[in-house]
């Protein structure tokens, strides 16, 4: 694959509604997107790093500099055959997985176009539709949360995930379960608890949560195994799973019984598929997480979610939940059964609206293949 040019852009996009987690509130996003030109094709990738290094140690500004100084030069000099060659090409650079994923995923996007197949098919997807859930942030009041849940349940979403933290947990679950005793309900703590909270967390077993996502430290799976032994509810690992070795270690240790796969967190589609396969070999279900993506990252998440072991509803939901206007056409929509139809057309299956992208671009930098 001869790559002629790579363009980096920073997009500024206000969220339709603020999103609050145990690590902070997001009202507007600064997003790094990459565009790759090759032999008449244009492919896109989205970097999911946030504005601050609060979810993980990456942020948009570190991702930009690593992309500019380390990753782009390697890609422009290389002659790669597919996205699967990216991990080795980038291996000398430690970490910075979200930065790497944006480029690797753009290469997969490009490869799908060149081979004239859907991205889903190229990744090994088998599902025609994917089951969808929603992640609902911490709200100003419990009443506001109840309204939000009512809206999403009415829209047909198959699973409701509540962000939680000390003070916004047991009382909230109690209230929600009283009104909706049977919905598929889960929670995500984003590392807001410690092992000394084990008894408090065990108290949630009575709410029959589908899972508790990343209750302990973002980089831990040893103490998660101890916590999992002390509670009945399944632990789902998010932040701490960086690659397939982590998944293997965590599953051997018993740190959790479900894995959330975020393609950005693990460095790209190649590693995401490897984690999917490791989990499958353990009989462990996976689902696709979200990072408040624009339509570009969202389209890629939909393709990934079509792999066979993505058997639980993901955090992949409609564009309109995040943006008054997305950057793709058509927008991502969810059926009244809470599903998204996986595109079968060539490539990602959603057109990137260049004028819309231009209008919200606040920084750009272009690189071309060295001529020598
Ligand atoms: O932990 O899954 C998470 C958003 C930003 C950072 C971390 C997380 C989230 C979400 C939102 O839960 C998922 C989404 O709807 O995109
Ligand atoms: Mg999470």
PDB file of C-alpha atoms in Angstrom, residues 41 110-118 345-347:
ATOM      1  CA  UNK A  41      -8.738   6.408  -1.939  1.00  0.00           C
ATOM      2  CA  UNK A 110      -8.454   1.996   3.396  1.00  0.00           C
ATOM      3  CA  UNK A 111      -7.875  -1.726   2.859  1.00  0.00           C
ATOM      4  CA  UNK A 112     -11.631  -2.421   2.913  1.00  0.00           C
ATOM      5  CA  UNK A 113     -12.135   0.183   0.196  1.00  0.00           C
ATOM      6  CA  UNK A 114      -9.301  -1.200  -1.915  1.00  0.00           C
ATOM      7  CA  UNK A 115     -10.548  -4.785  -1.592  1.00  0.00           C
ATOM      8  CA  UNK A 116     -14.127  -3.594  -2.230  1.00  0.00           C
ATOM      9  CA  UNK A 117     -15.507  -5.280   0.886  1.00  0.00           C
ATOM     10  CA  UNK A 118     -17.238  -3.899   3.953  1.00  0.00           C
ATOM     11  CA  UNK A 345     -21.505  -1.554   1.440  1.00  0.00           C
ATOM     12  CA  UNK A 346     -17.817  -1.105   0.659  1.00  0.00           C
ATOM     13  CA  UNK A 347     -15.630   0.358   3.425  1.00  0.00           C
TER      14      UNK A 347
END
